[in-house]
Tab-separated table of C-alpha atoms and ligand atoms in Angstrom:
chain	number	residue	atom	x	y	z
A	249	UNK	CA	0.000	0.000	0.000
A	250	UNK	CA	1.263	3.372	-0.985
A	251	UNK	CA	2.317	5.670	1.840
A	252	UNK	CA	0.834	9.060	2.560
A	253	UNK	CA	3.285	11.944	2.594
A	254	UNK	CA	3.982	13.760	5.824
A	255	UNK	CA	5.962	16.977	5.831
A	256	UNK	CA	7.729	17.988	9.032
A	257	UNK	CA	8.643	21.643	9.262
A	258	UNK	CA	10.860	22.491	12.180
A	259	UNK	CA	14.069	24.442	12.541
A	260	UNK	CA	15.151	22.096	15.321
A	261	UNK	CA	17.168	19.336	13.748
A	262	UNK	CA	16.579	17.162	16.841
A	263	UNK	CA	12.804	17.285	16.477
A	264	UNK	CA	13.013	16.616	12.741
A	265	UNK	CA	15.017	13.458	13.201
A	266	UNK	CA	12.950	12.318	16.173
A	267	UNK	CA	9.767	12.532	14.121
A	268	UNK	CA	11.312	11.073	11.045
A	269	UNK	CA	12.496	8.117	13.046
A	270	UNK	CA	9.106	7.645	14.691
A	271	UNK	CA	6.981	7.945	11.550
A	272	UNK	CA	9.229	6.641	8.827
A	273	UNK	CA	7.712	3.215	8.755
A	274	UNK	CA	4.123	4.297	8.155
A	275	UNK	CA	4.620	7.441	6.090
A	276	UNK	CA	6.841	8.942	3.484
A	277	UNK	CA	8.568	11.645	5.497
A	278	UNK	CA	9.634	14.975	4.006
A	279	UNK	CA	11.669	17.413	6.051
A	280	UNK	CA	12.043	21.161	5.932
A	281	UNK	CA	14.057	23.369	8.249
A	282	UNK	CA	12.811	26.720	7.040
A	283	UNK	CA	9.742	28.355	5.563
A	284	UNK	CA	10.914	28.563	1.973
A	285	UNK	CA	11.953	24.933	1.814
A	286	UNK	CA	8.631	24.004	3.393
A	287	UNK	CA	6.636	25.819	0.739
A	288	UNK	CA	8.746	24.526	-2.102
A	289	UNK	CA	8.487	20.956	-0.838
A	290	UNK	CA	4.730	21.295	-0.436
A	291	UNK	CA	4.381	22.550	-3.986
A	292	UNK	CA	6.459	19.769	-5.427
A	293	UNK	CA	5.407	16.851	-3.295
A	294	UNK	CA	1.885	17.727	-2.227
A	295	UNK	CA	1.968	16.177	1.232
A	296	UNK	CA	-1.230	15.018	2.881
A	297	UNK	CA	-0.185	16.140	6.332
A	298	UNK	CA	2.106	18.863	7.655
A	299	UNK	CA	3.483	19.227	11.174
A	300	UNK	CA	4.331	22.909	11.292
A	301	UNK	CA	6.437	24.478	14.033
A	302	UNK	CA	4.634	27.663	14.933
A	303	UNK	CA	7.725	29.632	15.961
A	304	UNK	CA	9.831	28.438	13.141
A	305	UNK	CA	12.610	30.952	13.329
A	306	UNK	CA	14.088	31.270	9.956
A	307	UNK	CA	16.520	34.095	10.485
A	308	UNK	CA	17.643	34.401	6.913
A	309	UNK	CA	14.124	35.078	5.646
A	310	UNK	CA	12.489	36.284	8.832
A	311	UNK	CA	9.419	34.151	8.278
A	312	UNK	CA	7.644	32.146	10.890
A	313	UNK	CA	5.569	28.997	10.781
A	314	UNK	CA	2.422	31.033	11.213
A	315	UNK	CA	3.181	33.028	8.067
A	316	UNK	CA	3.253	30.016	5.808
A	317	UNK	CA	0.062	28.424	7.088
A	318	UNK	CA	-2.122	30.103	4.509
A	319	UNK	CA	0.300	29.728	1.600
A	320	UNK	CA	0.491	26.017	2.440
A	321	UNK	CA	-3.276	25.706	2.399
A	322	UNK	CA	-3.307	27.533	-0.895
A	323	UNK	CA	-1.082	24.847	-2.388
A	324	UNK	CA	-3.769	22.291	-1.661
A	325	UNK	CA	-6.735	23.056	0.547
A	326	UNK	CA	-7.072	19.442	1.600
A	327	UNK	CA	-3.685	19.396	3.406
A	328	UNK	CA	-4.098	18.750	7.111
A	329	UNK	CA	-1.801	21.037	9.068
A	330	UNK	CA	-1.058	20.604	12.742
A	331	UNK	CA	0.692	23.528	14.437
A	332	UNK	CA	3.403	22.390	16.794
A	333	UNK	CA	3.736	24.886	19.564
A	334	UNK	CA	5.283	25.617	22.917
A	335	UNK	CA	3.141	26.163	25.978
A	336	UNK	CA	3.239	29.922	25.716
A	337	UNK	CA	1.855	30.267	22.164
A	338	UNK	CA	-1.578	28.778	22.722
A	339	UNK	CA	-3.225	31.983	21.555
A	340	UNK	CA	-1.292	31.831	18.354
A	341	UNK	CA	-2.304	28.197	17.952
A	342	UNK	CA	-5.992	28.963	18.256
A	343	UNK	CA	-5.565	31.766	15.776
A	344	UNK	CA	-3.968	29.242	13.413
A	345	UNK	CA	-7.012	27.029	13.703
A	346	UNK	CA	-9.274	29.898	12.801
A	347	UNK	CA	-7.119	30.317	9.705
A	348	UNK	CA	-7.574	26.729	8.633
A	349	UNK	CA	-5.076	24.623	10.559
A	350	UNK	CA	-6.484	21.247	11.493
A	351	UNK	CA	-5.256	21.116	15.092
A	352	UNK	CA	-2.396	22.111	17.366
A	353	UNK	CA	0.000	20.107	19.429
A	354	UNK	CA	1.906	21.229	22.498
A	355	UNK	CA	5.536	20.256	22.841
A	356	UNK	CA	7.257	18.102	24.002
A	357	UNK	CA	6.513	15.712	21.213
A	358	UNK	CA	5.312	12.212	21.953
A	359	UNK	CA	5.688	9.990	18.908
A	360	UNK	CA	2.690	7.784	19.658
A	361	UNK	CA	0.442	10.753	20.180
A	362	UNK	CA	1.474	12.486	16.998
A	363	UNK	CA	1.032	9.214	15.138
A	364	UNK	CA	-2.518	9.026	16.336
A	365	UNK	CA	-3.191	12.636	15.351
A	366	UNK	CA	-1.922	11.986	11.836
A	367	UNK	CA	-4.033	8.879	11.474
A	368	UNK	CA	-7.132	10.760	12.564
A	369	UNK	CA	-6.357	13.719	10.297
A	370	UNK	CA	-5.955	11.443	7.291
A	371	UNK	CA	-9.238	9.762	8.049
A	372	UNK	CA	-10.976	13.120	8.216
A	373	UNK	CA	-9.273	14.099	4.982
A	374	UNK	CA	-10.575	10.996	3.264
A	375	UNK	CA	-14.104	11.597	4.483
A	376	UNK	CA	-13.952	15.196	3.361
A	377	UNK	CA	-12.801	14.165	-0.061
A	378	UNK	CA	-15.608	11.641	-0.365
A	379	UNK	CA	-18.091	14.240	0.755
A	380	UNK	CA	-16.807	16.696	-1.793
A	381	UNK	CA	-17.173	14.153	-4.576
A	382	UNK	CA	-20.675	13.285	-3.465
A	383	UNK	CA	-21.647	16.920	-3.268
A	384	UNK	CA	-20.288	17.418	-6.741
A	385	UNK	CA	-22.349	14.483	-7.923
A	386	UNK	CA	-25.432	15.853	-6.202
A	387	UNK	CA	-24.958	19.226	-7.780
A	388	UNK	CA	-24.622	17.643	-11.156
A	389	UNK	CA	-27.453	15.293	-10.274
A	390	UNK	CA	-29.781	18.209	-9.896
A	391	UNK	CA	-28.820	19.078	-13.413
A	392	UNK	CA	-27.557	16.106	-15.329
A	393	UNK	CA	-26.276	13.279	-13.172
A	394	UNK	CA	-22.524	12.949	-13.528
A	395	UNK	CA	-22.143	14.386	-17.014
A	396	UNK	CA	-18.950	16.401	-16.927
A	397	UNK	CA	-18.373	18.998	-19.607
A	398	UNK	CA	-17.869	22.718	-20.056
A	399	UNK	CA	-17.110	22.931	-23.770
A	400	UNK	CA	-19.550	24.765	-26.044
A	401	UNK	CA	-20.287	21.445	-27.761
A	402	UNK	CA	-21.395	19.903	-24.459
A	403	UNK	CA	-23.269	23.022	-23.369
A	404	UNK	CA	-25.442	22.516	-26.431
A	405	UNK	CA	-26.075	18.951	-25.355
A	406	UNK	CA	-27.036	20.112	-21.861
A	407	UNK	CA	-29.454	22.640	-23.299
A	408	UNK	CA	-31.109	19.966	-25.397
A	409	UNK	CA	-31.383	17.616	-22.435
A	410	UNK	CA	-32.957	20.383	-20.407
A	411	UNK	CA	-35.412	21.166	-23.153
A	412	UNK	CA	-36.586	17.645	-23.901
A	413	UNK	CA	-36.409	16.007	-20.467
A	414	UNK	CA	-39.784	17.259	-19.300
A	415	UNK	CA	-41.565	16.025	-22.432
A	416	UNK	CA	-42.635	12.549	-23.504
A	417	UNK	CA	-40.915	12.978	-26.850
A	418	UNK	CA	-38.945	10.129	-28.352
A	419	UNK	CA	-35.241	10.979	-28.444
A	420	UNK	CA	-32.497	9.527	-30.601
A	421	UNK	CA	-29.000	9.794	-29.141
A	422	UNK	CA	-26.153	9.382	-31.597
A	423	UNK	CA	-22.405	9.469	-31.206
A	424	UNK	CA	-19.311	7.328	-31.429
A	425	UNK	CA	-18.719	4.528	-28.978
A	426	UNK	CA	-17.849	5.753	-25.483
A	427	UNK	CA	-19.182	9.292	-25.899
A	428	UNK	CA	-21.729	8.935	-23.090
A	429	UNK	CA	-24.945	7.971	-24.848
A	430	UNK	CA	-26.181	5.816	-22.006
A	431	UNK	CA	-25.341	8.545	-19.514
A	432	UNK	CA	-27.443	11.002	-21.500
A	433	UNK	CA	-30.308	8.509	-21.753
A	434	UNK	CA	-30.339	8.208	-17.967
A	435	UNK	CA	-30.147	11.959	-17.551
A	436	UNK	CA	-33.184	12.351	-19.792
A	437	UNK	CA	-35.162	9.881	-17.722
A	438	UNK	CA	-34.024	11.044	-14.296
A	439	UNK	CA	-34.797	14.654	-15.113
A	440	UNK	CA	-38.238	13.842	-16.470
A	441	UNK	CA	-41.576	13.575	-14.662
A	442	UNK	CA	-41.117	9.803	-15.025
A	443	UNK	CA	-38.002	9.808	-12.788
A	444	UNK	CA	-39.622	7.705	-10.066
A	445	UNK	CA	-40.925	5.191	-12.596
A	446	UNK	CA	-38.901	2.395	-14.180
A	447	UNK	CA	-35.977	3.050	-16.491
A	448	UNK	CA	-35.472	-0.127	-18.526
A	449	UNK	CA	-32.401	-0.360	-20.736
A	450	UNK	CA	-32.077	-3.046	-23.367
A	451	UNK	CA	-29.212	-3.570	-25.754
A	452	UNK	CA	-30.765	-4.622	-29.037
A	453	UNK	CA	-27.386	-5.717	-30.379
A	454	UNK	CA	-26.570	-8.030	-27.508
A	455	UNK	CA	-29.602	-10.301	-27.662
A	456	UNK	CA	-29.940	-13.015	-30.327
A	457	UNK	CA	-32.508	-12.132	-32.949
A	458	UNK	CA	-34.881	-14.990	-32.143
A	459	UNK	CA	-35.050	-13.972	-28.493
A	460	UNK	CA	-35.254	-10.234	-28.942
A	461	UNK	CA	-38.942	-10.136	-29.800
A	462	UNK	CA	-40.068	-11.942	-26.663
A	463	UNK	CA	-37.519	-9.991	-24.633
A	464	UNK	CA	-39.031	-6.729	-25.827
A	465	UNK	CA	-42.699	-7.618	-26.054
A	466	UNK	CA	-43.024	-10.697	-23.798
A	467	UNK	CA	-44.727	-13.959	-24.650
A	468	UNK	CA	-47.684	-16.095	-23.659
A	469	UNK	CA	-47.388	-19.553	-22.163
A	470	UNK	CA	-46.732	-22.068	-24.925
A	471	UNK	CA	-46.003	-19.438	-27.556
A	472	UNK	CA	-42.957	-21.434	-28.600
A	473	UNK	CA	-41.007	-24.441	-27.324
A	474	UNK	CA	-39.580	-23.451	-24.014
A	475	UNK	CA	-42.178	-20.806	-23.278
A	476	UNK	CA	-43.324	-22.518	-20.093
A	477	UNK	CA	-45.082	-19.549	-18.638
A	478	UNK	CA	-46.216	-16.082	-19.522
A	479	UNK	CA	-43.409	-13.564	-19.608
A	480	UNK	CA	-43.628	-9.808	-19.482
A	481	UNK	CA	-41.407	-8.043	-21.971
A	482	UNK	CA	-39.292	-4.976	-21.323
A	483	UNK	CA	-41.964	-2.694	-22.749
A	484	UNK	CA	-44.462	-3.860	-20.151
A	485	UNK	CA	-41.836	-3.573	-17.417
A	486	UNK	CA	-41.209	-0.018	-18.521
A	487	UNK	CA	-44.878	0.933	-18.386
A	488	UNK	CA	-45.352	4.516	-17.095
A	489	UNK	CA	-41.564	4.915	-17.310
A	490	UNK	CA	-38.892	4.896	-20.004
A	491	UNK	CA	-37.395	2.201	-22.196
A	492	UNK	CA	-33.884	2.748	-23.484
A	493	UNK	CA	-33.331	0.953	-26.795
A	494	UNK	CA	-29.565	0.871	-27.050
A	495	UNK	CA	-27.981	0.040	-30.406
A	496	UNK	CA	-31.300	0.412	-32.139
A	497	UNK	CA	-29.510	0.084	-35.486
A	498	UNK	CA	-29.111	-3.617	-34.715
A	499	UNK	CA	-32.816	-4.241	-34.414
A	500	UNK	CA	-34.105	-6.713	-37.032
A	501	UNK	CA	-36.525	-5.173	-39.526
A	502	UNK	CA	-39.523	-7.280	-38.494
A	503	UNK	CA	-39.216	-5.843	-34.985
A	504	UNK	CA	-38.758	-2.369	-36.388
A	505	UNK	CA	-42.293	-2.710	-37.762
A	506	UNK	CA	-43.590	-3.597	-34.311
A	507	UNK	CA	-41.765	-0.667	-32.785
A	508	UNK	CA	-43.256	1.662	-35.355
A	509	UNK	CA	-46.652	0.288	-34.484
A	510	UNK	CA	-46.050	1.102	-30.852
A	511	UNK	CA	-44.920	4.616	-31.665
A	512	UNK	CA	-48.082	5.247	-33.641
A	513	UNK	CA	-50.698	3.567	-31.467
A	514	UNK	CA	-49.006	2.888	-28.111
A	515	UNK	CA	-49.901	-0.788	-28.272
A	516	UNK	CA	-47.889	-3.970	-28.252
A	517	UNK	CA	-48.660	-7.639	-28.704
A	518	UNK	CA	-46.950	-10.437	-26.758
A	519	UNK	CA	-45.494	-13.283	-28.811
A	520	UNK	CA	-48.259	-15.862	-29.132
A	521	UNK	CA	-50.738	-13.366	-27.750
A	522	UNK	CA	-54.194	-12.760	-29.071
A	523	UNK	CA	-54.784	-9.169	-28.168
A	524	UNK	CA	-53.162	-5.768	-28.015
A	525	UNK	CA	-51.941	-4.236	-24.806
A	526	UNK	CA	-51.942	-0.510	-24.410
A	527	UNK	CA	-48.898	0.974	-22.712
A	528	UNK	CA	-47.516	4.328	-21.670
A	529	UNK	CA	-43.790	4.134	-22.334
A	530	UNK	CA	-41.360	6.812	-23.354
A	531	UNK	CA	-38.747	5.712	-25.860
A	532	UNK	CA	-35.138	6.788	-25.858
A	533	UNK	CA	-32.959	5.173	-28.499
A	534	UNK	CA	-29.237	5.261	-29.154
A	535	UNK	CA	-26.911	4.163	-31.899
A	536	UNK	CA	-23.304	4.543	-32.896
A	537	UNK	CA	-23.907	3.565	-36.508
A	538	UNK	CA	-25.050	5.922	-39.207
A	539	UNK	CA	-28.746	5.130	-39.600
A	540	UNK	CA	-29.016	6.942	-42.922
A	541	UNK	CA	-26.437	4.572	-44.348
A	542	UNK	CA	-28.284	1.659	-42.779
A	543	UNK	CA	-31.398	2.879	-44.604
A	544	UNK	CA	-29.459	2.848	-47.872
A	545	UNK	CA	-28.463	-0.739	-47.166
A	546	UNK	CA	-32.122	-1.491	-46.412
A	547	UNK	CA	-31.265	-2.538	-42.895
A	548	UNK	CA	-33.183	0.225	-41.211
A	549	UNK	CA	-36.681	1.398	-42.048
A	550	UNK	CA	-36.896	4.934	-43.250
A	551	UNK	CA	-40.334	5.517	-41.734
A	552	UNK	CA	-39.090	4.401	-38.329
A	553	UNK	CA	-36.051	6.618	-38.664
A	554	UNK	CA	-38.139	9.728	-39.247
A	555	UNK	CA	-40.364	8.802	-36.362
A	556	UNK	CA	-37.538	8.436	-33.820
A	557	UNK	CA	-35.143	11.109	-35.009
A	558	UNK	CA	-37.351	14.168	-34.598
A	559	UNK	CA	-35.224	15.029	-31.609
A	560	UNK	CA	-31.643	13.980	-32.081
A	561	UNK	CA	-28.990	14.550	-29.468
A	562	UNK	CA	-25.655	14.136	-31.120
A	563	UNK	CA	-22.709	13.630	-28.799
A	564	UNK	CA	-19.431	15.143	-29.971
A	565	UNK	CA	-16.253	13.094	-30.061
A	566	UNK	CA	-14.063	13.660	-27.030
A	567	UNK	CA	-11.393	15.132	-29.297
A	568	UNK	CA	-13.895	17.831	-30.278
A	569	UNK	CA	-14.578	18.929	-26.719
A	570	UNK	CA	-11.444	21.022	-26.138
A	571	UNK	CA	-10.445	21.317	-22.495
A	572	UNK	CA	-13.210	18.953	-21.367
A	573	UNK	CA	-10.658	16.206	-21.728
A	574	UNK	CA	-8.689	17.728	-18.844
A	575	UNK	CA	-11.822	18.267	-16.759
A	576	UNK	CA	-12.776	14.651	-17.286
A	577	UNK	CA	-9.260	13.407	-16.628
A	578	UNK	CA	-9.266	15.188	-13.262
A	579	UNK	CA	-12.770	14.028	-12.467
A	580	UNK	CA	-11.807	10.388	-13.019
A	581	UNK	CA	-8.548	10.946	-11.128
A	582	UNK	CA	-10.370	12.086	-7.982
A	583	UNK	CA	-12.962	9.397	-8.296
A	584	UNK	CA	-10.590	6.478	-8.711
A	585	UNK	CA	-8.028	7.686	-6.145
A	586	UNK	CA	-10.916	7.677	-3.726
A	587	UNK	CA	-12.320	4.351	-4.867
A	588	UNK	CA	-8.964	2.626	-4.581
A	589	UNK	CA	-8.110	4.371	-1.303
A	590	UNK	CA	-5.025	6.088	-2.689
A	591	UNK	CA	-3.809	9.557	-1.793
A	592	UNK	CA	-4.851	12.095	-4.403
A	593	UNK	CA	-2.428	12.032	-7.307
A	594	UNK	CA	-1.741	14.499	-10.073
A	595	UNK	CA	-0.707	14.240	-13.698
A	596	UNK	CA	2.836	14.988	-14.770
A	597	UNK	CA	3.062	17.865	-17.265
A	598	UNK	CA	4.048	15.324	-19.881
A	599	UNK	CA	1.029	13.167	-19.128
A	600	UNK	CA	-1.230	16.202	-19.500
A	601	UNK	CA	0.365	16.878	-22.842
A	602	UNK	CA	-0.450	13.360	-23.979
A	603	UNK	CA	-4.014	13.641	-22.705
A	604	UNK	CA	-4.487	16.843	-24.691
A	605	UNK	CA	-2.935	15.562	-27.888
A	606	UNK	CA	-4.149	12.008	-28.034
A	607	UNK	CA	-6.876	11.102	-30.536
A	608	UNK	CA	-9.196	9.344	-28.058
A	609	UNK	CA	-10.872	7.053	-30.584
A	610	UNK	CA	-12.508	5.247	-27.666
A	611	UNK	CA	-13.721	8.629	-26.369
A	612	UNK	CA	-14.652	9.101	-22.701
A	613	UNK	CA	-14.687	5.390	-21.990
A	614	UNK	CA	-11.084	5.055	-23.127
A	615	UNK	CA	-10.056	8.010	-20.982
A	616	UNK	CA	-11.856	6.537	-17.995
A	617	UNK	CA	-10.123	3.184	-18.471
A	618	UNK	CA	-6.679	4.675	-18.928
A	619	UNK	CA	-6.999	6.804	-15.801
A	620	UNK	CA	-8.270	3.830	-13.812
A	621	UNK	CA	-5.343	1.707	-14.943
A	622	UNK	CA	-2.853	4.483	-14.159
A	623	UNK	CA	-4.170	4.845	-10.629
A	624	UNK	CA	-4.013	1.128	-10.019
A	625	UNK	CA	-0.434	0.725	-11.213
A	626	UNK	CA	1.180	4.049	-10.326
A	627	UNK	CA	3.191	4.014	-7.118
A	628	UNK	CA	4.075	7.680	-7.042
A	629	UNK	CA	2.170	10.872	-6.583
A	630	UNK	CA	2.574	11.824	-10.198
A	631	UNK	CA	0.991	9.957	-13.089
A	632	UNK	CA	3.300	9.545	-16.058
A	633	UNK	CA	2.360	8.904	-19.699
A	634	UNK	CA	3.618	5.339	-19.281
A	635	UNK	CA	1.203	4.771	-16.360
A	636	UNK	CA	-1.603	5.629	-18.761
A	637	UNK	CA	-0.316	3.199	-21.338
A	638	UNK	CA	1.110	5.847	-23.650
A	639	UNK	CA	4.308	4.798	-25.344
A	640	UNK	CA	6.489	7.885	-25.041
A	641	UNK	CA	6.045	10.128	-28.025
A	642	UNK	CA	4.583	7.529	-30.370
A	643	UNK	CA	1.174	9.143	-30.300
A	644	UNK	CA	2.553	12.406	-31.594
A	645	UNK	CA	4.682	11.266	-34.419
A	646	UNK	CA	5.835	8.043	-35.990
A	647	UNK	CA	9.472	7.763	-37.081
A	648	UNK	CA	10.171	6.144	-40.427
A	649	UNK	CA	13.947	6.175	-40.967
A	650	UNK	CA	16.451	4.698	-38.539
A	651	UNK	CA	17.945	8.089	-37.854
A	652	UNK	CA	14.511	9.519	-37.018
A	653	UNK	CA	13.919	6.579	-34.733
A	654	UNK	CA	17.204	7.172	-32.893
A	655	UNK	CA	16.565	10.866	-32.503
A	656	UNK	CA	13.077	10.320	-31.274
A	657	UNK	CA	14.173	7.830	-28.664
A	658	UNK	CA	16.952	10.119	-27.593
A	659	UNK	CA	14.524	12.987	-27.176
A	660	UNK	CA	11.980	10.837	-25.342
A	661	UNK	CA	14.570	9.528	-22.936
A	662	UNK	CA	15.896	12.993	-22.162
A	663	UNK	CA	12.352	14.135	-21.492
A	664	UNK	CA	11.776	11.211	-19.187
A	665	UNK	CA	14.963	11.754	-17.204
A	666	UNK	CA	14.329	15.477	-16.918
A	667	UNK	CA	10.869	14.764	-15.593
A	668	UNK	CA	12.252	12.215	-13.170
A	669	UNK	CA	14.646	14.779	-11.720
A	670	UNK	CA	12.012	17.474	-11.802
A	671	UNK	CA	13.962	19.618	-14.224
A	672	UNK	CA	17.184	19.559	-12.224
A	673	UNK	CA	19.737	19.861	-15.031
A	674	UNK	CA	22.785	18.769	-13.027
A	675	UNK	CA	21.149	15.612	-11.757
A	676	UNK	CA	19.681	14.761	-15.152
A	677	UNK	CA	23.021	15.294	-16.874
A	678	UNK	CA	24.750	13.088	-14.316
A	679	UNK	CA	22.180	10.346	-14.855
A	680	UNK	CA	22.598	10.586	-18.630
A	681	UNK	CA	26.364	10.687	-18.221
A	682	UNK	CA	26.769	13.810	-20.328
A	683	UNK	CA	27.844	17.327	-19.434
A	684	UNK	CA	25.324	19.971	-18.523
A	685	UNK	CA	26.141	21.979	-21.641
A	686	UNK	CA	25.573	18.920	-23.869
A	687	UNK	CA	22.240	18.429	-22.174
A	688	UNK	CA	21.334	22.064	-22.802
A	689	UNK	CA	22.310	21.640	-26.443
A	690	UNK	CA	20.172	18.532	-26.832
A	691	UNK	CA	17.218	20.208	-25.157
A	692	UNK	CA	17.623	23.056	-27.594
A	693	UNK	CA	17.920	20.693	-30.554
A	694	UNK	CA	14.793	18.734	-29.667
A	695	UNK	CA	12.895	21.696	-28.285
A	696	UNK	CA	12.456	20.055	-24.912
A	697	UNK	CA	11.162	22.494	-22.313
A	698	UNK	CA	12.513	22.238	-18.820
A	699	UNK	CA	9.797	20.542	-16.756
B	848	ATP	N1	-19.398	13.619	-19.966
B	848	ATP	C1	-19.111	12.574	-19.160
B	848	ATP	N2	-18.837	12.795	-17.874
B	848	ATP	C2	-18.519	11.767	-17.046
B	848	ATP	N3	-18.459	10.494	-17.433
B	848	ATP	C3	-18.728	10.198	-18.708
B	848	ATP	C4	-19.065	11.225	-19.644
B	848	ATP	N4	-19.300	10.638	-20.830
B	848	ATP	C5	-19.098	9.323	-20.672
B	848	ATP	N5	-18.764	9.044	-19.388
B	848	ATP	C6	-18.418	7.716	-18.860
B	848	ATP	O1	-17.782	6.997	-19.918
B	848	ATP	C7	-18.241	5.663	-20.001
B	848	ATP	C8	-18.891	5.430	-21.353
B	848	ATP	O2	-20.123	6.120	-21.422
B	848	ATP	P1	-21.437	5.445	-22.056
B	848	ATP	O3	-21.525	4.008	-21.677
B	848	ATP	O4	-22.589	6.309	-21.727
B	848	ATP	O5	-21.032	5.561	-23.605
B	848	ATP	P2	-21.821	5.075	-24.897
B	848	ATP	O6	-21.862	6.230	-25.810
B	848	ATP	O7	-23.106	4.458	-24.473
B	848	ATP	O8	-20.817	4.002	-25.485
B	848	ATP	P3	-21.161	2.716	-26.430
B	848	ATP	O9	-21.607	3.245	-27.744
B	848	ATP	O10	-19.820	2.030	-26.531
B	848	ATP	O11	-22.187	1.923	-25.720
B	848	ATP	C9	-19.192	5.477	-18.854
B	848	ATP	O12	-18.511	4.921	-17.752
B	848	ATP	C10	-19.650	6.881	-18.526
B	848	ATP	O13	-19.993	6.996	-17.165
B	849	MG	MG1	-23.731	2.480	-24.589
């Protein structure tokens, strides 16, 4: 299990090593002896917990522990900060709490006690994070249940959902695989007056043709071999609610006729049945194939198409949603870190670059899966392109000649090492076994920015 990061800020070397020794086994310990180092470390490492000496006397910069409380919280508001104080600064300590510190602790330090405080703080932090995610979901729920998106393309989608949710209109949702069609179908239902009634999804492409009719419309006892009793179909189950016909393009044409019949007269007939049954069901359909082309191929009925496509919500490809890809990446990051009980991670600048540039043929589902995988396998705070299954650089450009291949690998490796040493040129050069000036030259040649 990955360790949470604990930053100890104290100008007293003795206290730093005492705490490090006491906590080293359970936490990744970071140390800072002055305010500037503390802030810099917090920015780079994003600790979960900080033990902050209140009278940190940093003579060179004349800053005290108290002064960096707020800047630390600004780095990441979820950081739990405990002020470590002497007996005579209790007033200061209470002031710190009013400014956002989590607690205070009076010296002398007892390792077991501080251990317990950290454990409790991290538990609170986890609960807070969960609460925040749930609140976010609730807020979205009031609008559109979990659909993340701020791009103009998605705003249009939201407007359409808002406009058609309250009606009983049939809606056709189109879009490539993984663009969120099912999510939108649910949003339409759960924002409609039918929200407390059944929402029945059925994937028309996943059920064998011979079974689909009885699955949709039900059957009477003895209607066919194996029909031992009467069975209600999905339409009847959805009565007063909504049926979601996913992959409607896969529906066989004989059933398309029956569906058309329902749309016109609101009646169905069970397989082997003798009479019509009147139902009140709203239809939402989705497809990722081009129905107009299916009509050309005579696989989809034109009359049905015009009937269901009066209102068409077309979901844009993820690559056409601009910065939404980053919003979504962060949304999944928070969600999965929480689900897998890992401290909140962040993306490396290089990973963000990949996320922005990648084609995302599998759309949001692919992004979701890549983030999930990264969080499961990554052991550090920062997610790298490799964690997300990106082969360095390959997505951006494919080398053809051997010399291009060499150069590309050289550039990729330099990038990787620079990122590993957080842009520290001396350390990176040492690792690469080249001089600093050669490294500068190569960075210039390949246009590699310092991370
Ligand atoms: N805008 C979004 N915000 C948050 N999550 C999303 C968004 N769009 C899609 N997802 C998530 O991505 C995954 C794929 O979405 P969904 O199943 O709705 O896609 P689909 O269009 O029905 O795909 P397919 O055509 O392959 O069935 C789901 O886990 C869904 O929750
Ligand atoms: Mg789907």
